[in-house]
Coordinates of C-alpha atoms and ligand atoms in Angstrom, one line a residue:
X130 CA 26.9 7.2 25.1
X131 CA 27.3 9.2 22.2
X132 CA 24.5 9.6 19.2
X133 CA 26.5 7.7 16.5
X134 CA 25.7 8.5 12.6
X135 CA 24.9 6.4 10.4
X136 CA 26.6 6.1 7.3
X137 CA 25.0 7.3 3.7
X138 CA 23.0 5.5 1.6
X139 CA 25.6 4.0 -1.2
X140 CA 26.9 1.5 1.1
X141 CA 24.1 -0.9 0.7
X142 CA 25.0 -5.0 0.4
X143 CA 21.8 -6.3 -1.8
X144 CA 20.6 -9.6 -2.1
X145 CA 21.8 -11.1 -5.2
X146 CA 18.0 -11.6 -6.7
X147 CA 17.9 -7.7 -6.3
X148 CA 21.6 -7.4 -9.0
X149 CA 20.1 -11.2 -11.3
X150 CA 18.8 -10.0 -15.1
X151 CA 15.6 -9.8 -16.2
X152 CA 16.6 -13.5 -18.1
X153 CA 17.8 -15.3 -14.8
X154 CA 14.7 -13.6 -13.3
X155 CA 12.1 -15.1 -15.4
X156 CA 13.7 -18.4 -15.5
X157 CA 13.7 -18.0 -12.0
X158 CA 9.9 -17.2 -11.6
X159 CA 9.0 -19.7 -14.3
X160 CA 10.7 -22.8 -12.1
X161 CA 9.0 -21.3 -8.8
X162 CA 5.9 -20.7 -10.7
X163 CA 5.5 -24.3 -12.2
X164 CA 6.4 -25.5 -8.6
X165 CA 3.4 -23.4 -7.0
X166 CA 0.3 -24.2 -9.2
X167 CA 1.1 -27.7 -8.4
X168 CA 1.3 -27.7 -5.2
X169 CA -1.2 -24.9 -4.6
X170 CA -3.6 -28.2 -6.4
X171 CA -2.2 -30.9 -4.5
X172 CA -2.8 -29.4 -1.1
X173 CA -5.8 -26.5 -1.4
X174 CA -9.2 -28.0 -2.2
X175 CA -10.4 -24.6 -3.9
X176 CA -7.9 -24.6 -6.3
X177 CA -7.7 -28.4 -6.9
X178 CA -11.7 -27.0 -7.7
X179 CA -11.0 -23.8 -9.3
X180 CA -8.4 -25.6 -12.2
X181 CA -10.6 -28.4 -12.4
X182 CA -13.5 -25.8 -13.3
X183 CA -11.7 -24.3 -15.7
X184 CA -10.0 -27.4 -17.3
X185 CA -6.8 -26.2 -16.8
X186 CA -4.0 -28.6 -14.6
X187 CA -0.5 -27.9 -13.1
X188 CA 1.2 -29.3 -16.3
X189 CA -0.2 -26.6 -18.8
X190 CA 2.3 -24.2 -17.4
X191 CA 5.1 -24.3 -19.6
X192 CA 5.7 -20.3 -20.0
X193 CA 5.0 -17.7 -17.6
X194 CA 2.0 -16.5 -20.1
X195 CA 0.9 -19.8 -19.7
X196 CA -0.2 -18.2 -16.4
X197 CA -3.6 -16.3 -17.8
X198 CA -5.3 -19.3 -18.3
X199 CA -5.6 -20.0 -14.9
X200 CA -8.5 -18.8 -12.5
X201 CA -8.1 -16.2 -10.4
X202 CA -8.8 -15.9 -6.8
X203 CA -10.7 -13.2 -4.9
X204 CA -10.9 -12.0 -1.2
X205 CA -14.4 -13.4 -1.6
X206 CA -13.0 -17.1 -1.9
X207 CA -10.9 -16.3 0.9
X208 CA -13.7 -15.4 2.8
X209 CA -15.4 -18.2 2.0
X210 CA -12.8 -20.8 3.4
X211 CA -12.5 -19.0 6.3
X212 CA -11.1 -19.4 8.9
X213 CA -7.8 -22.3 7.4
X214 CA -10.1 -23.6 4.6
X215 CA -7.2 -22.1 2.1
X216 CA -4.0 -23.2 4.2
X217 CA -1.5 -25.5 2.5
X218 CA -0.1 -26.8 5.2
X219 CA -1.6 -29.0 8.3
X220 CA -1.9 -26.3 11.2
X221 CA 1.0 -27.2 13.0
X222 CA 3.0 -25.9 10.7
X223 CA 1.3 -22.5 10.3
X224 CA 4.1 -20.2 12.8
X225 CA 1.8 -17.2 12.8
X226 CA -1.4 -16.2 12.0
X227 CA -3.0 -12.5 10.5
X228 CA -6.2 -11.3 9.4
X229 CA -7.8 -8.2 8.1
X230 CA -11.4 -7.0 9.0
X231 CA -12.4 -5.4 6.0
X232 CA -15.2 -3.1 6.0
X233 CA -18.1 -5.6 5.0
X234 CA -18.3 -9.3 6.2
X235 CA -16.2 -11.8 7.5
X236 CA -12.3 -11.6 8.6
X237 CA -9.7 -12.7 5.4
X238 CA -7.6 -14.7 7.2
X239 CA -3.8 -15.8 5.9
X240 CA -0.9 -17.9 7.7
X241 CA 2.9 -18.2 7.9
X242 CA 4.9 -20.9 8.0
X243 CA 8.7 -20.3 9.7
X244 CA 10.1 -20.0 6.3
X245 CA 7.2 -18.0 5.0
X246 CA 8.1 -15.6 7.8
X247 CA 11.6 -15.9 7.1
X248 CA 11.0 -14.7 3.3
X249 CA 9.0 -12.2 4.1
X250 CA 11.4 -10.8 6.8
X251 CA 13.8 -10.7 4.1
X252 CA 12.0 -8.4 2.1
X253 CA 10.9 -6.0 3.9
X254 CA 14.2 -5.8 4.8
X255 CA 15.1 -5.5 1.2
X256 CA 12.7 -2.6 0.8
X257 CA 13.6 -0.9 3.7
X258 CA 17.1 -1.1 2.8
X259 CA 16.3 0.2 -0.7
X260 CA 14.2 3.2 1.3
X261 CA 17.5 4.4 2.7
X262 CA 17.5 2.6 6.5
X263 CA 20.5 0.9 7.1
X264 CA 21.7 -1.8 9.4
X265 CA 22.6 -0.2 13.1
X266 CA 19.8 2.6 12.6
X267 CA 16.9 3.3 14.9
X268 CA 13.4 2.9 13.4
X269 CA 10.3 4.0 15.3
X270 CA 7.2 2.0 13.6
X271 CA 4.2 3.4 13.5
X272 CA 2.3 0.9 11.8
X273 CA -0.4 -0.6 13.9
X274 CA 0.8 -3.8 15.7
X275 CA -1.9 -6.7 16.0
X276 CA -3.6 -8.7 13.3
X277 CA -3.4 -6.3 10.7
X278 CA 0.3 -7.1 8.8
X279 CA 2.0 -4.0 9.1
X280 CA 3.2 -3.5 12.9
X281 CA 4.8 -6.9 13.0
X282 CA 5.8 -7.5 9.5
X283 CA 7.6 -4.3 9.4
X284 CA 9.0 -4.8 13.0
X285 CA 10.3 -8.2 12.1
X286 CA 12.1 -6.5 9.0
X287 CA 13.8 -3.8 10.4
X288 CA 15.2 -6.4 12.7
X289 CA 16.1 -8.6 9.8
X290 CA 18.3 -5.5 8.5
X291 CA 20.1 -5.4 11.8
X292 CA 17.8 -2.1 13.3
X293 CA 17.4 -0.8 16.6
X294 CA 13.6 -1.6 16.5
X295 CA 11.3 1.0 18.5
X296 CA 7.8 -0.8 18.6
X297 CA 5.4 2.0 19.7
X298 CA 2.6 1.3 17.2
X299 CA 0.0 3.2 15.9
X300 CA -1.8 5.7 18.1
X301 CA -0.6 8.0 21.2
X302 CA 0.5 10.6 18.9
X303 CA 1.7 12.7 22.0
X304 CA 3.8 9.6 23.2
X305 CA 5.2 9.1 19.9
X306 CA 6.6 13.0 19.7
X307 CA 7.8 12.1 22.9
X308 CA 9.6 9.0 22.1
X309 CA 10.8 10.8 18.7
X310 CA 12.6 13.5 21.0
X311 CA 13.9 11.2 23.1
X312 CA 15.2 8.1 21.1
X313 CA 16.4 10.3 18.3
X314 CA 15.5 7.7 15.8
X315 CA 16.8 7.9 12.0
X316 CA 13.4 6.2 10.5
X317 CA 9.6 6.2 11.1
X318 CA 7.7 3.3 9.5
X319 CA 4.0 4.7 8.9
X320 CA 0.7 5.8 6.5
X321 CA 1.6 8.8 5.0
X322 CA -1.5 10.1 7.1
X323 CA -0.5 9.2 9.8
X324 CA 2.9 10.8 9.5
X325 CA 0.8 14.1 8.6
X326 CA -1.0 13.8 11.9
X327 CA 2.5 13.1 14.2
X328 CA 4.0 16.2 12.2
X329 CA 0.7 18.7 12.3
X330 CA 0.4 17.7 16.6
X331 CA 4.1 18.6 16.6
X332 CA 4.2 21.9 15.3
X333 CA 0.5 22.3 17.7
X334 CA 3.4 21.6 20.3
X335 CA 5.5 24.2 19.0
X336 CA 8.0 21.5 17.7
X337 CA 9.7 22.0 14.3
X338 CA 9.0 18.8 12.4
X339 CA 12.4 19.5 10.3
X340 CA 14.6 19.9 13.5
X341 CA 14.1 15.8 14.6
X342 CA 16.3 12.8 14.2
X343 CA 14.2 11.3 11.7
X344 CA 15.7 11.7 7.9
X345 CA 13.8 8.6 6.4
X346 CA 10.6 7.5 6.1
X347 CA 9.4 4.4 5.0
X348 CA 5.1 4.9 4.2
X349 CA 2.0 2.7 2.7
X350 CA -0.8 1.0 3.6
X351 CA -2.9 3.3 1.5
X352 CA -2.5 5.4 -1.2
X353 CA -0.4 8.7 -1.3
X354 CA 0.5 11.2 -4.1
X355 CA 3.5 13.0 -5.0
X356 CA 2.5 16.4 -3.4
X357 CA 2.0 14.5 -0.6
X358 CA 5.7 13.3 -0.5
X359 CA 6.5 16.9 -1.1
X360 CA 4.5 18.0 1.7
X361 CA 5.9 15.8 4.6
X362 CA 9.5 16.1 2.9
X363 CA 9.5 19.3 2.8
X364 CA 8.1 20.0 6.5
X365 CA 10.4 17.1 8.2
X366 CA 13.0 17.2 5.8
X367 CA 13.4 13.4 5.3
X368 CA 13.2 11.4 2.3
X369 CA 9.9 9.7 2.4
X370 CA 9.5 6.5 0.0
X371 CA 6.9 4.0 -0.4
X372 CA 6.5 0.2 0.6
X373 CA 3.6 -1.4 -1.0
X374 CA 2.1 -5.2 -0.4
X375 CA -1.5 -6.7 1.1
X376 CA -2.2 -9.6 3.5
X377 CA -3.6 -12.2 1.2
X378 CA -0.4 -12.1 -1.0
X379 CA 2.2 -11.8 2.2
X380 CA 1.7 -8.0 4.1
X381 CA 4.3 -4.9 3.4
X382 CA 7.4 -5.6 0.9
X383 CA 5.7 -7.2 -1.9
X384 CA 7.2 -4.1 -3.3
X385 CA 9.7 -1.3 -2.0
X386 CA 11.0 2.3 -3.8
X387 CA 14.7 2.6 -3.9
X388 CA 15.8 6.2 -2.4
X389 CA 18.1 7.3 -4.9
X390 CA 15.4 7.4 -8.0
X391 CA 11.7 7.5 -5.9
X392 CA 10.0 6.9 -8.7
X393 CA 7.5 3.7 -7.6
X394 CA 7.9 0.4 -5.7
X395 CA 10.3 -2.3 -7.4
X396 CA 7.9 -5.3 -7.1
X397 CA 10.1 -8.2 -5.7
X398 CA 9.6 -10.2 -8.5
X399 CA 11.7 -13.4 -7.5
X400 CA 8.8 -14.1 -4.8
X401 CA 5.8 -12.5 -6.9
X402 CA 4.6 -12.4 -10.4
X403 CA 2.6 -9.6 -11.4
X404 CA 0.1 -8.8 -13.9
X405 CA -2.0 -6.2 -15.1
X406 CA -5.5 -6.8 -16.0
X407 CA -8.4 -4.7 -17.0
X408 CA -10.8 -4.6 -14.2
X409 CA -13.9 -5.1 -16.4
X410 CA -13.1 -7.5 -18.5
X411 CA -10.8 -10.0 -16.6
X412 CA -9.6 -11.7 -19.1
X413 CA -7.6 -9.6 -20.7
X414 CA -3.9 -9.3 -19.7
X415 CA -2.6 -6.0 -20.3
X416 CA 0.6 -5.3 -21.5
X417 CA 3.4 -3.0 -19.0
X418 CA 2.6 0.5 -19.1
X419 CA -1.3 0.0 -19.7
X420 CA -3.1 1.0 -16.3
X421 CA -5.4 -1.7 -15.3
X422 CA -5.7 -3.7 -12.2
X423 CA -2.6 -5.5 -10.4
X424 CA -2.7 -9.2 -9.8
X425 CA -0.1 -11.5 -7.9
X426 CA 0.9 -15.2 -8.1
X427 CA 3.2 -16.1 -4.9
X428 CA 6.1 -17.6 -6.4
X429 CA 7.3 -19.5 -2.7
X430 CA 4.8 -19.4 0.1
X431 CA 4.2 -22.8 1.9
X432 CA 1.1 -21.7 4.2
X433 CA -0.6 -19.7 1.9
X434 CA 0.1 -19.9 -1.8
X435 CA -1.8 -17.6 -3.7
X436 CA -2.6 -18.2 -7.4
X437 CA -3.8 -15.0 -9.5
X438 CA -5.1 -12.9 -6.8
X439 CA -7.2 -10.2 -7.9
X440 CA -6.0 -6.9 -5.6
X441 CA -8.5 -4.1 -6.6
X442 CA -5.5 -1.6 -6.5
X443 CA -5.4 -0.2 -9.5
X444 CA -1.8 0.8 -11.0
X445 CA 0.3 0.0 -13.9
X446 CA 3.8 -2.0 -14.6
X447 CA 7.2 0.2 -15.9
X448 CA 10.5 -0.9 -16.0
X449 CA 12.7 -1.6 -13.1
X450 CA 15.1 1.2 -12.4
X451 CA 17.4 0.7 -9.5
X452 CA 16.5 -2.3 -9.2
X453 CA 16.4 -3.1 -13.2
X454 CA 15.1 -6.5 -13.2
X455 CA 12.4 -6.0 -10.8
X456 CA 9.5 -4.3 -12.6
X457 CA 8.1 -1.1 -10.3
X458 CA 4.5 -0.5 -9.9
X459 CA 3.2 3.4 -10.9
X460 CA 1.3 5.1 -7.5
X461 CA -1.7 3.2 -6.8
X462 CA -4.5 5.4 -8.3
X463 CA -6.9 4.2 -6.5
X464 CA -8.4 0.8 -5.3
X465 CA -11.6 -0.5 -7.6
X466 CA -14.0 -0.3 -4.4
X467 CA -13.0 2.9 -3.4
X468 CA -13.9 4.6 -6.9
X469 CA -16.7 7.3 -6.8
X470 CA -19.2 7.5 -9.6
X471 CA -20.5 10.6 -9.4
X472 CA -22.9 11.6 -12.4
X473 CA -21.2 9.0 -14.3
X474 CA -17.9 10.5 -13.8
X475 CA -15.2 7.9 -11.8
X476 CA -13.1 9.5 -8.9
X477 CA -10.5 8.6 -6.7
X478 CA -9.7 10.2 -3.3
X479 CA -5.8 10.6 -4.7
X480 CA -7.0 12.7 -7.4
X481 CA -8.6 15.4 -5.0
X482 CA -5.1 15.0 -2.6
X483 CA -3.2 15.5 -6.3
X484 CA -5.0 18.7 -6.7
X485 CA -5.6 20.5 -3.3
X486 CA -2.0 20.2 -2.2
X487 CA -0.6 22.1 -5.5
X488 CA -2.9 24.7 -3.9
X489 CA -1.0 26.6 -1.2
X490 CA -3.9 28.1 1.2
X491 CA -5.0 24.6 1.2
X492 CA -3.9 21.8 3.9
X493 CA -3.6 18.0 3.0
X494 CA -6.6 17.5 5.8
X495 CA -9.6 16.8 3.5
X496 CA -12.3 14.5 3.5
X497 CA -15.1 13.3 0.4
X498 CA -18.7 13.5 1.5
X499 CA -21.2 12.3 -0.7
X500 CA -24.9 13.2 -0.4
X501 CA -28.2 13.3 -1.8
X502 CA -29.9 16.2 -1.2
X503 CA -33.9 15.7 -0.2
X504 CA -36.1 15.7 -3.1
X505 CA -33.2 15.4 -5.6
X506 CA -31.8 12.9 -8.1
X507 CA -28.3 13.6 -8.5
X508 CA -25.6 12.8 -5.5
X509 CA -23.8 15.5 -4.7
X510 CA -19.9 15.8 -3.6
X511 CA -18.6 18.0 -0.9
X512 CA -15.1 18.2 -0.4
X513 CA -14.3 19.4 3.1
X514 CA -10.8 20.7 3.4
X515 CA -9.0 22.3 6.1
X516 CA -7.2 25.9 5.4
X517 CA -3.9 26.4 6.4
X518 CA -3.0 28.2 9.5
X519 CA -1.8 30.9 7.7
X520 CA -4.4 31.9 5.7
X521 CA -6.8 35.1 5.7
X522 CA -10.4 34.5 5.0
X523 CA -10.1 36.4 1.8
X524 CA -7.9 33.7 0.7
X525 CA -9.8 30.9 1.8
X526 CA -12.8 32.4 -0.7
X527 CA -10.5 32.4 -3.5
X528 CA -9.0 28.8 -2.8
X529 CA -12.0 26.9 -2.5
X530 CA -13.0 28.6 -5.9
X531 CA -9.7 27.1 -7.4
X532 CA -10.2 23.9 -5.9
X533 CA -13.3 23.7 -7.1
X534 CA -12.6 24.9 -11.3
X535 CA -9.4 22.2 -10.9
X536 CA -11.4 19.6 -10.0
X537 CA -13.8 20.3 -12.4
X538 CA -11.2 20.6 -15.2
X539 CA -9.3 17.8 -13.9
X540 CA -11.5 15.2 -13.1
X541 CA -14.6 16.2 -14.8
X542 CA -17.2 17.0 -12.0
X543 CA -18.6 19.6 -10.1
X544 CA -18.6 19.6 -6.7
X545 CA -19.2 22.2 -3.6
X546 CA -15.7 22.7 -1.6
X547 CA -16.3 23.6 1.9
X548 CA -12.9 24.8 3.5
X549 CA -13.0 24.7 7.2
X550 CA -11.0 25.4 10.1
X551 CA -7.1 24.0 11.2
X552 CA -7.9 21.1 13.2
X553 CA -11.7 20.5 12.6
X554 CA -11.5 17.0 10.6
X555 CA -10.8 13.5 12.0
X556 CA -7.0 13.0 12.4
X557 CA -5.7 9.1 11.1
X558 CA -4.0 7.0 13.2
X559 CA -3.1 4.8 10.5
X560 CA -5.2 4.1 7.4
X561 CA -7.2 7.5 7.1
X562 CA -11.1 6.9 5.7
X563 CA -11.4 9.8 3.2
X564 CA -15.0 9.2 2.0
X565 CA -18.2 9.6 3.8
X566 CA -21.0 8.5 1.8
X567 CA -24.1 10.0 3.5
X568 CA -26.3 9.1 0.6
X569 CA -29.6 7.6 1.4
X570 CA -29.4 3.4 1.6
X571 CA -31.5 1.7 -1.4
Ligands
LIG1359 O1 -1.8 -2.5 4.2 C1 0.0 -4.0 4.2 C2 1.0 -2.9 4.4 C3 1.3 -2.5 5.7 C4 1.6 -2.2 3.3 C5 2.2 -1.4 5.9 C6 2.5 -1.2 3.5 C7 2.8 -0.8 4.8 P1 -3.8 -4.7 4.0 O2 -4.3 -4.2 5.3 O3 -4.2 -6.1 3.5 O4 -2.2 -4.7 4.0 O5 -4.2 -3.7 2.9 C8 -3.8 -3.8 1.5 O6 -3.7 -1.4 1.2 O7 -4.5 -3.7 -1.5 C9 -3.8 -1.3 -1.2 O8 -5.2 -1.0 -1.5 C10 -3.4 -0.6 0.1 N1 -2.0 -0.3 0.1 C11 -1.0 -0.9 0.7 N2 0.2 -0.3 0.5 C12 -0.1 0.7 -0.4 C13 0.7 1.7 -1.0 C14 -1.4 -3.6 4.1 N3 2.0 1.8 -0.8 C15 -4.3 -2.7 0.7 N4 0.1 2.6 -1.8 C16 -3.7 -2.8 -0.7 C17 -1.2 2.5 -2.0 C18 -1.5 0.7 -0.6 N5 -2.0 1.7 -1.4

């Protein structure tokens, strides 16, 4: 047969919560809202705990900032009722089960009912749709299949739209250029690192990134800047957009960027409420706009409901835009635990990404090590960085000296930049480690 195209991107049916008001919105979450903290305390001894604790009961929420007086929960408590301690329903009515290993202690584990899997079917579907991919389209995903959320959720979304699903996973980069070439497909589900690495092994390959199939890509799982959206635009010419969401409050499309204004994820607000609040002192909700750190109530989850959930990610809440009663999150700065305090001064990975790739000798392969050298007090940073292929040694002297005054303007800390050779860092197969803290244990 034939390779078919698919048709633009203004063709797009939407669900009718994505068109509602901001009015029939609220009302909306309000009703769901009042309907979860009760039965999140009728069926989940931690919270039945938790409210009791804190002298606060199902009935006390009358309007949606009714909702900050209630506790919140932490991956901690999920870990703590591990494995189904924090299940709503009995098991047999749990259809799937994920979990994510985390890098210290005990699995978080969450569950799905049918319908649970049914709503969240529906919105990744939503935010792939939103991203440009469009029923009858082929979609290679890349996200890793298995316990972690992202393979299956976005595989059972894509089919939800009415895709030609391509499972190949995470991994294998040299079968995945294959299966690129061969299946010609329009979409690649993926980290935005990992995408890097499938487009830097194809040009190894002497393969033009730009010249494939692929025009869309739909990236998370961990955060990514705006040079780095230029970057893989630019060398695969596609439009790249972002899907955002975690396990404990559902997996990807808790929120999804529409392709005609890419300018942040539209959180789907009919099946999450969101908040802001400032990371050290909890109980202050901040207003939209303020940065601070996102929280989610699930507004219909019947396995799993989550009250309050404390995410880490740090971000802020602007106005919904394409989709203009669904609120959109700004790029994730950074996630709490994954700050670096170096001489007082608080650093994200992004910020170094942000800066390197407006440098042009400089390739978006870089990695944060942090060290104490013997016999001294202060930690130091090194930020290893590959050059580009193109580059002459003169101009790798210079570039590193850049790097190195932007940071320092920008961020406020000095640091040594060590630029190395194409190809010498670890490569990510999905969500890339970028710091590599070296420091002596206490
Ligand atoms: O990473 C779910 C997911 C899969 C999202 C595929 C998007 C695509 P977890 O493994 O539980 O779930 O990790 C959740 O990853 O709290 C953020 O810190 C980070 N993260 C996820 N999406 C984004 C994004 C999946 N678009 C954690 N931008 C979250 C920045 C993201 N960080």
């Amino acid at each position: 047969m034939t390779q078919e195209t698919v048709a633009p991107t203004s063709d797009a049916v939407l669900d009718r919560e994505e068109t509602i008001s901001r009015d029939e919105l609220e009302a909306l979450q309000l009703s769901r809202l009042q309907h979860t903290v009760a039965y999140a305390y009728d069926r989940v001894p931690l919270y039945k705990r938790k409210f009791d604790e804190a002298g606060v009961r199902p009935g006390d929420l009358r309007e949606l900032s009714d909702l900050g007086k209630f506790p919140f929960t932490t991956k901690e408590d999920l870990r703590l009722e591990y494995p189904f301690g924090m299940f709503a329903v009995p098991q047999h009515e749990v259809a799937r089960i994920h979990a994510s290993s985390g890098t210290t202690g005990r699995a978080t584990v969450v569950g799905y009912t049918k319908k649970d899997l049914a709503d969240w079917a529906k919105l990744v579907a939503r935010s792939l749709r939103a991203s440009g991919v469009r029923p009858g389209m082929k979609v290679h995903n890349a996200y890793g299949y298995g316990l972690f959320t992202g393979g299956m959720g976005a595989h059972a979304g894509a089919e939800a739209l009415g895709c030609t699903v391509i499972p190949i996973s995470g991994g294998q980069t040299e079968r995945q250029i294959t299966l690129i070439q061969d299946f010609k497909p329009d979409a690649i589900l993926a980290t935005p690192t990992y995408l890097l690495t499938i487009a830097d092994a194809m040009m190894k390959q002497g393969i033009d990134p730009a010249s494939t199939s692929l025009k869309f890509a739909v990236l998370g799982a961990e955060p990514w800047t705006e040079e780095m959206r230029h970057e893989l635009e630019e060398m695969m010419n596609i439009k790249a957009c972002d899907i955002y969401g975690l396990s404990e409050v559902m997996g990807p499309g808790v929120a999804g960027e529409a392709v005609e204004t890419q300018d942040g994820s539209h959180i789907w607000e009919d099946h999450f409420r969101p908040e802001i609040i400032d990371a050290f002192d909890p109980s202050v909700v901040l207003g939209d706009g303020e940065p601070g750190e996102l929280v989610f109530t699930s507004l219909t989850k019947e396995a799993l409901p989550i009250i309050r959930y404390r995410t880490k990610d740090l971000t802020r809440l602007l106005p919904g835009t394409a989709r203009p009663a669904h609120r959109r999150m700004g790029r994730i700065t950074g996630r709490s635990d994954d700050m670096i305090i170096l001489r007082g001064v608080n650093l994200f990975p992004s910020q170094i990404e942000e800066i390197a790739l407006r440098i042009p000798e400089l390739s978006p392969h870089f990695q944060l090590e942090l060290t104490r050298p013997e016999g001294q007090r202060m930690d130091q940073l090194t930020v290893k960085i590959e050059r580009r292929e193109s580059v002459t040694v003169e101009g790798v002297a210079s570039a590193a000296k850049v790097l190195q005054q932007q940071i320092k303007i920008h961020v406020g800390s000095s640091c040594a930049v060590d630029v190395v050779e194409p190809g010498s860092l670890e490569r990510s197969n999905g969500k890339l480690r970028r710091i590599y803290d070296m420091r002596p244990k206490a």
